Coordinates of C-alpha atoms and ligand atoms in Angstrom, one line a residue:
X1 CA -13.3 -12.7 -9.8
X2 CA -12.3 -10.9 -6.5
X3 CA -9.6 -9.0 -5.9
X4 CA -8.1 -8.3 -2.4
X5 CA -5.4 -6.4 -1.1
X6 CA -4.4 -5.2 2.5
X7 CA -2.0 -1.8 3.3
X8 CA -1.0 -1.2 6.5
X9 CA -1.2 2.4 7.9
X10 CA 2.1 3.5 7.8
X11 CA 2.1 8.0 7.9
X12 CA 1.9 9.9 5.3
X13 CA 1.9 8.8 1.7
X14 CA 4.7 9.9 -0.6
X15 CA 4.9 9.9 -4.3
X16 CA 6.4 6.5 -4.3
X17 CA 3.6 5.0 -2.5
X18 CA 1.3 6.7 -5.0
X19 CA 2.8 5.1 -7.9
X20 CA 4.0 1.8 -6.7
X21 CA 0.4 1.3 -5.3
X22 CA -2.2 3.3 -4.8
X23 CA -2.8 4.2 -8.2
X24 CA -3.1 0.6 -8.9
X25 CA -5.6 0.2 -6.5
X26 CA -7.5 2.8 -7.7
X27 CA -7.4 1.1 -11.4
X28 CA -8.0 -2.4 -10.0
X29 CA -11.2 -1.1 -9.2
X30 CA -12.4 -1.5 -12.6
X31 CA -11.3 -5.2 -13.2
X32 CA -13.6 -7.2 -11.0
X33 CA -15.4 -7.1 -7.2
X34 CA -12.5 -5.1 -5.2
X35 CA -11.9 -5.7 -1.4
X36 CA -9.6 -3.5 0.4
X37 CA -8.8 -3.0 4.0
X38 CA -6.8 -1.2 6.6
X39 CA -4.9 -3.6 8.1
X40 CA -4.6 -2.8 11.9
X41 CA -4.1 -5.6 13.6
X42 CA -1.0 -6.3 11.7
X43 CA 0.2 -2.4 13.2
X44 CA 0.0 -3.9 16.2
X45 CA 2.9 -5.5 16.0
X46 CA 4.8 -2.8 15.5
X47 CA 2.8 0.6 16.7
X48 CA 1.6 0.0 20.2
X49 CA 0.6 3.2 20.7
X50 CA -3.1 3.7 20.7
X51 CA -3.9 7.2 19.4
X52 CA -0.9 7.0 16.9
X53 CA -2.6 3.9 15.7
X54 CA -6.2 5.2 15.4
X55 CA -4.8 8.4 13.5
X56 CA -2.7 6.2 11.2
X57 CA -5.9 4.4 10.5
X58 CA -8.0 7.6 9.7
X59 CA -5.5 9.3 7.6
X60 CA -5.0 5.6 5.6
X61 CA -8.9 6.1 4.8
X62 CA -8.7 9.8 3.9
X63 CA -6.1 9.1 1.6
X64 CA -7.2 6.2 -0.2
X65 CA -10.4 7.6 -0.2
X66 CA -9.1 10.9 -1.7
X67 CA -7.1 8.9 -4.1
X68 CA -9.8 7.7 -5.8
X69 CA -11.1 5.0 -4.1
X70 CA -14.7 4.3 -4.9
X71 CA -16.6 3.0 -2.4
X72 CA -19.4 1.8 -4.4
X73 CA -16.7 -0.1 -6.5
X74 CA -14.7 -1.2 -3.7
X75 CA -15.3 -2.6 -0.3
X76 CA -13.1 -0.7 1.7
X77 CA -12.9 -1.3 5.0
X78 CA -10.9 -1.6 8.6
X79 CA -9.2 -5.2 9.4
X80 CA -10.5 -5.3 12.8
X81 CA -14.1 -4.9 12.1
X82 CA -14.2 -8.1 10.8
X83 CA -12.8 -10.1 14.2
X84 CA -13.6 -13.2 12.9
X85 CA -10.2 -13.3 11.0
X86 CA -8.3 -13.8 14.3
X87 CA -10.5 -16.9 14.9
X88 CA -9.9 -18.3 11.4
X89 CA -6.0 -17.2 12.0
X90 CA -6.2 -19.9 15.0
X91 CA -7.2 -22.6 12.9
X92 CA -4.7 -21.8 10.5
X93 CA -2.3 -21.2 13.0
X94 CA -2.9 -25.2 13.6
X95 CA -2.2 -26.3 9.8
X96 CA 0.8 -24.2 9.8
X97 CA 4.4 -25.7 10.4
X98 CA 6.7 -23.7 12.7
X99 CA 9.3 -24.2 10.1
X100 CA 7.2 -22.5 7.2
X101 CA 6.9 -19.3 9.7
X102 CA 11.0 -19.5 10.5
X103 CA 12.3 -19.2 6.7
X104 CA 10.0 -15.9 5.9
X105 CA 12.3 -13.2 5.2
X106 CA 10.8 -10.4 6.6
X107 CA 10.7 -12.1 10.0
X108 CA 14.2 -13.0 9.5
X109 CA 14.7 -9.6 8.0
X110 CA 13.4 -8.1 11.4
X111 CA 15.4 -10.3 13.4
X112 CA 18.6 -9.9 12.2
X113 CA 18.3 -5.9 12.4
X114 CA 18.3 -6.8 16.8
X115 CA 14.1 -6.3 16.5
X116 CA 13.2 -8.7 19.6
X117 CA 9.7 -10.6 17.9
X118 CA 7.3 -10.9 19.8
X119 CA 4.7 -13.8 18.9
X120 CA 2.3 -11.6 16.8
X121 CA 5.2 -11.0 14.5
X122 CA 6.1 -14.5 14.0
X123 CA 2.8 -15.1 13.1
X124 CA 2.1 -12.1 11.0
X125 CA 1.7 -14.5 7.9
X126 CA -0.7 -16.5 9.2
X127 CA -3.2 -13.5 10.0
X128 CA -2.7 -12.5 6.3
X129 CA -3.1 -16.0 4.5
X130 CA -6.7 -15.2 7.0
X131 CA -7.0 -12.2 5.7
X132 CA -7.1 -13.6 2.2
X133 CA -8.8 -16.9 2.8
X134 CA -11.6 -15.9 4.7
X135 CA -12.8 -13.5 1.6
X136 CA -12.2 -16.3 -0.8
X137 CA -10.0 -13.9 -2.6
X138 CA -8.6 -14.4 -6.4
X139 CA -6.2 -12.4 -6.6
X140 CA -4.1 -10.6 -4.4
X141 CA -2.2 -7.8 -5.8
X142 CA 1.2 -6.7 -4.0
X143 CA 4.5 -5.6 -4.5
X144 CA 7.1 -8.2 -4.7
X145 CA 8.3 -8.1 -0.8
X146 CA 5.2 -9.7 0.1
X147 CA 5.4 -12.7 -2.7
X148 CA 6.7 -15.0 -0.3
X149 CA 3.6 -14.1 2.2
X150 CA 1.9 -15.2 -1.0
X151 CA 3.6 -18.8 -1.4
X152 CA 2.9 -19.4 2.2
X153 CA -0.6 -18.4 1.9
X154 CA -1.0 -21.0 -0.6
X155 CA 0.7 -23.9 1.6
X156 CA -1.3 -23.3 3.9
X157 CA -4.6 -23.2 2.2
X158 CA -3.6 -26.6 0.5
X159 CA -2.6 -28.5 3.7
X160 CA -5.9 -27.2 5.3
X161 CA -7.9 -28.4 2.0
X162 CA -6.0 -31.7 1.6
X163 CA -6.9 -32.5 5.4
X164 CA -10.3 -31.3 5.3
X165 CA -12.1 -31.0 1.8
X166 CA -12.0 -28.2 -0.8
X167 CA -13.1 -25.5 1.7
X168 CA -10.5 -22.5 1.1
X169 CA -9.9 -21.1 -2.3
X170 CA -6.5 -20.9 -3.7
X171 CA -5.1 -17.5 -4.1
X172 CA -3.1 -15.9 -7.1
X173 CA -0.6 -13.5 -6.8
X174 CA -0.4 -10.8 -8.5
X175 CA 3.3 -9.3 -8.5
X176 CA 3.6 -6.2 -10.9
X177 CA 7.4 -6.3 -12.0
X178 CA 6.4 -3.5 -14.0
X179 CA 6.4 -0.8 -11.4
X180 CA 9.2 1.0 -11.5
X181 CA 11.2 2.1 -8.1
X182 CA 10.5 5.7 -7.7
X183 CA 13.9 7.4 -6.7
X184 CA 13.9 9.5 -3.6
X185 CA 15.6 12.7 -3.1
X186 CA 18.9 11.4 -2.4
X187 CA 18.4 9.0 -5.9
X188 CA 18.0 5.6 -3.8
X189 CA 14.5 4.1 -3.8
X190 CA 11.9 6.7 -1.7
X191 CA 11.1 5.4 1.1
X192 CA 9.6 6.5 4.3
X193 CA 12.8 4.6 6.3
X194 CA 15.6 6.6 4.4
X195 CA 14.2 9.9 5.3
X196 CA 14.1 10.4 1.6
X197 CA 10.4 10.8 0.5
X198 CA 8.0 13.6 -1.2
X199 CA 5.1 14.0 0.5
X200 CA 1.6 13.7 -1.7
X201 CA -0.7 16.1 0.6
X202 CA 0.6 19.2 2.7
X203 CA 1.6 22.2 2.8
X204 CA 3.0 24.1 -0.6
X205 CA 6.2 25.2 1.7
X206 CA 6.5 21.7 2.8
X207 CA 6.4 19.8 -0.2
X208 CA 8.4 22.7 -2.1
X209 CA 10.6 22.2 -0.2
X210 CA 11.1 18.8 -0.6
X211 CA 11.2 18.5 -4.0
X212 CA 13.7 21.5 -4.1
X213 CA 16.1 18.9 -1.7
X214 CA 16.4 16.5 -4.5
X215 CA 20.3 15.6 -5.0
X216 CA 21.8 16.7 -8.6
X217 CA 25.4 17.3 -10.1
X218 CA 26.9 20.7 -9.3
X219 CA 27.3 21.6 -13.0
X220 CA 26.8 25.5 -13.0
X221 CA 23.5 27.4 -14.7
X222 CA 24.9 28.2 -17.6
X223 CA 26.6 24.9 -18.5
X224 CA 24.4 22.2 -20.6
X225 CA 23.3 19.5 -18.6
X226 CA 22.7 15.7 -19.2
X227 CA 19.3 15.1 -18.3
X228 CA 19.7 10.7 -18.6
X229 CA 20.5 9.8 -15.0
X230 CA 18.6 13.2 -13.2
X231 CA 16.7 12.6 -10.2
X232 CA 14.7 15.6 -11.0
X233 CA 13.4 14.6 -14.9
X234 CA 13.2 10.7 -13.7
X235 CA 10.5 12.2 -11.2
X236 CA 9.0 14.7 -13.7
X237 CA 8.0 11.1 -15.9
X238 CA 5.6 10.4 -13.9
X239 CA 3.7 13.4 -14.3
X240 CA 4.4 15.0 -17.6
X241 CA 3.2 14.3 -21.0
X242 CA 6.3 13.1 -23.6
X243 CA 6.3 16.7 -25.3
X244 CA 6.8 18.0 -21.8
X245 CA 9.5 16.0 -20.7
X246 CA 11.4 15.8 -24.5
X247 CA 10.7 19.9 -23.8
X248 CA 12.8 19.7 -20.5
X249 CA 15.3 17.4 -21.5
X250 CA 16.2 20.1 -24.5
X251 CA 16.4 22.8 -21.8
X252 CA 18.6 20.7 -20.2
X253 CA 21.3 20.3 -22.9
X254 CA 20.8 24.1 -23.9
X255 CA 22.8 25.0 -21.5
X256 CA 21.4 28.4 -19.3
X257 CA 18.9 26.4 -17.4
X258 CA 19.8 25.8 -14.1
X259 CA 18.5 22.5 -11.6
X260 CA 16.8 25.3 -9.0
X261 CA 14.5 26.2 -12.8
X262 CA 13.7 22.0 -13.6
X263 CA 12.5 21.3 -9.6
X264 CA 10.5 24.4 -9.9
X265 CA 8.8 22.6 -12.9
X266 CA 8.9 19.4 -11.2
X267 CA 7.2 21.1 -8.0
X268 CA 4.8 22.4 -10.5
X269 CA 3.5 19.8 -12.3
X270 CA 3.3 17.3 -9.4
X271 CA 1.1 20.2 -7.2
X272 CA -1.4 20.3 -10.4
X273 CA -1.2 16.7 -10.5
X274 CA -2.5 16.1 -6.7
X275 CA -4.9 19.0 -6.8
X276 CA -7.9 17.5 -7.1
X277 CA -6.9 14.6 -4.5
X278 CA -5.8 17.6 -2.1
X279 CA -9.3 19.2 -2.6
X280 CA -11.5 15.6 -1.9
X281 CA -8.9 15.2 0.7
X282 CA -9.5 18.4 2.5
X283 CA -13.6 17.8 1.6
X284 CA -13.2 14.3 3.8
X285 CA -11.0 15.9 6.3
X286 CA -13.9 17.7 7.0
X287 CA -17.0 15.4 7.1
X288 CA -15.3 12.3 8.8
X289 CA -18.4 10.6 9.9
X290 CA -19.2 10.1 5.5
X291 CA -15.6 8.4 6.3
X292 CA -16.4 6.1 8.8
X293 CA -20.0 5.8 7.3
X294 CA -18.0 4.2 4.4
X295 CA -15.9 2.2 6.8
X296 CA -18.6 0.8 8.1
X297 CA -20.8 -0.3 5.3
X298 CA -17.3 -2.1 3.6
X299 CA -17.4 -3.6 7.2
X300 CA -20.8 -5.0 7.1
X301 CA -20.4 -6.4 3.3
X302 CA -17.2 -7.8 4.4
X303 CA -18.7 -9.7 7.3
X304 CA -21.4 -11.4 5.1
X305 CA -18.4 -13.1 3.0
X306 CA -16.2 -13.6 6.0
X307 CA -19.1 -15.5 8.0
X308 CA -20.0 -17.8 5.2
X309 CA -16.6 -18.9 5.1
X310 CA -15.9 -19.1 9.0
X311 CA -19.2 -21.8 9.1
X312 CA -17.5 -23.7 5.8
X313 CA -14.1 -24.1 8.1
X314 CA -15.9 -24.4 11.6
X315 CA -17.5 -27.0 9.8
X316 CA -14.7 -28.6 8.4
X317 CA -12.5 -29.2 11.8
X318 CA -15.2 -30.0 13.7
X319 CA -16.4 -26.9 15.8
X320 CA -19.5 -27.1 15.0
Ligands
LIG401 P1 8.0 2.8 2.9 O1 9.1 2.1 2.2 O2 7.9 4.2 2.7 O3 7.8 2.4 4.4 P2 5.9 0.8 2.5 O4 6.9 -0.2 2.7 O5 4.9 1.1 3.6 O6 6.7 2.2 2.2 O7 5.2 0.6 1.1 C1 3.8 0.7 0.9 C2 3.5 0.4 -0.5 O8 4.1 1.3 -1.4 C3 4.1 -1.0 -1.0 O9 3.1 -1.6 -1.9 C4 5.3 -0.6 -1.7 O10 5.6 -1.6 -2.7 C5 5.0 0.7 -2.3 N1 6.2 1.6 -2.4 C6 6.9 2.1 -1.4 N2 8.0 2.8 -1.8 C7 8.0 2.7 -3.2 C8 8.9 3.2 -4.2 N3 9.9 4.0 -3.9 N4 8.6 2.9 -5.5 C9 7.6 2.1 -5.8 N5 6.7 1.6 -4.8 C10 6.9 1.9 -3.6
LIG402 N1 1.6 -7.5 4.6 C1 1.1 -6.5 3.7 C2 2.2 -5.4 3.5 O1 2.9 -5.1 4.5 C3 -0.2 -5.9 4.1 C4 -1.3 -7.0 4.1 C5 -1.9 -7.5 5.2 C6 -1.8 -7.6 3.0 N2 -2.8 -8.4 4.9 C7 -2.8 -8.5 3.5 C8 -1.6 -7.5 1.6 C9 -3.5 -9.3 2.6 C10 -2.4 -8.3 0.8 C11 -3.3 -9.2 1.3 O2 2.2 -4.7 2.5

């Protein structure tokens, strides 16, 4: 079975990234072949800047890389060293209706917040049904905003198969409802748009910082505190044992235990908790060309699939 999923480099990683899909990424790795790439081209529909694009791209390696990615589990590698999926998205381009492309939401999303499309956008599912067609992937694991990119995928897979022959192979979704929205300072869902997020690498100041901005009641120290509905023990979940967070929540109705003392044991536990990804990170940081060596040799495995599938559909329509 092969498993394939895409991020798009986006800055730097918070805690809600982490959770909602990093880690899974990193546990995927032990459920079948893993492919998993950088997906630049589909930044260039929104970050036209060329540096900012190539340092978005680095730090996406470094972090995933740090995170546990294991490169001799996974083929990791960067979109774009694999051209031949903007030749397969052509051909798909040509099974695809215009009217399939107008009802995605996330175009229509973009649209309706005055975002003037270009034509890379409108065809932004079309380059990632290619991305997951051309490595005859399984299953694609991704967070529920991209099921519809799924569905459309599939339609298009189907009309090019019906037309020409079982050539492409049918992709499963895999949605995990069971992620929970990590909360964000302010308590809404983090995110890197609301200005809301914890940072997972940089500076102890900086990240302190953070975590001592999270929004609570304005019950005094001394009075006992419900800790149900807290921003600060919701985040402290993810990275304590039970004991330690039924040990905070009595502190919390005690009474004499102030928020300032629960996000210093929050800031705490999530600093242990990233240590030894901040140490590989600052290893990589370090030796980048064993980074792109890595890039390079997910490239190359990547290519090998990608071209047995680009003679099977160059085949199919004729182009050869
Ligand atoms: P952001 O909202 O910060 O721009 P992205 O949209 O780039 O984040 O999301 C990248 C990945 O991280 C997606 O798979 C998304 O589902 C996951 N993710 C982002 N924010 C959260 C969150 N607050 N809780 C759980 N998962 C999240
Ligand atoms: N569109 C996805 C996102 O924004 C990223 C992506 C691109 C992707 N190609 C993919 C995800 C292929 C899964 C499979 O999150």
């Amino acid at each position: 079975m092969r498993i394939l999923s895409g991020i798009q480099p986006s800055g730097i990683p918070h805690i809600g990234n982490y959770f909602g899909m990093m880690k899974n990424a990193v546990e995927l790795q032990q459920k079948g072949e893993a492919f998993l790439f950088i997906a630049d081209y589909h930044s260039l529909t929104t970050t036209p800047d060329p540096q900012a694009l190539r340092d978005l791209v680095k730090n996406m390696a470094i972090d995933f890389l740090a995170c546990g990615i294991d490169p001799e589990k996974t083929v990791f590698f960067r979109q774009s060293d694999v051209p031949q999926v903007t030749e397969l998205t052509w051909i798909l381009n040509c099974f695809t209706s215009t009217g399939l492309l107008e009802r995605a939401h996330s175009f229509k999303d973009k649209v309706a917040k005055g975002f003037v499309p270009n034509n890379g956008l409108f065809s932004y599912p079309v380059l990632m049904a290619s991305d997951i067609l051309l490595y005859d992937a399984n299953l694609v694991p991704v967070g529920k905003d991209q099921k519809q990119h799924l569905e459309i995928t599939r339609d298009i897979a189907q009309s090019f198969n019906h037309k020409h022959g079982e050539t492409l192979t049918i992709p499963e979704a895999d949605i995990r409802n069971d992620v929970a929205v990590i909360p964000g300072v302010d308590g809404q869902k983090m995110s890197k748009s609301y200005n809301n997020t914890i940072a997972i690498f940089g500076g102890k100041k900086a990240i302190r910082k953070q975590v001592m901005s999270i929004v609570t009641d304005s019950l005094s120290l001394e009075e006992p505190k419900d800790p149900t509905d807290c921003n600060v023990v919701k985040l402290y979940k993810l990275f304590a044992t039970a004991e330690e967070v039924a040990a905070l929540e009595d502190k919390y109705r005690g009474g004499n235990f102030g928020y300032g003392h629960a996000k210093q044991e929050l800031f705490e536990k999530m600093w242990d908790y990233f240590e030894p990804m901040r140490e590989r990170r600052e290893a990589l940081e370090n030796d980048l060309d064993y980074v792109e060596d890595i890039l390079k040799a997910g490239a190359q495995r990547a290519n090998e699939v990608a071209n047995q599938t680009m003679d099977r559909v160059r085949h199919a329509v004729g182009l050869r």
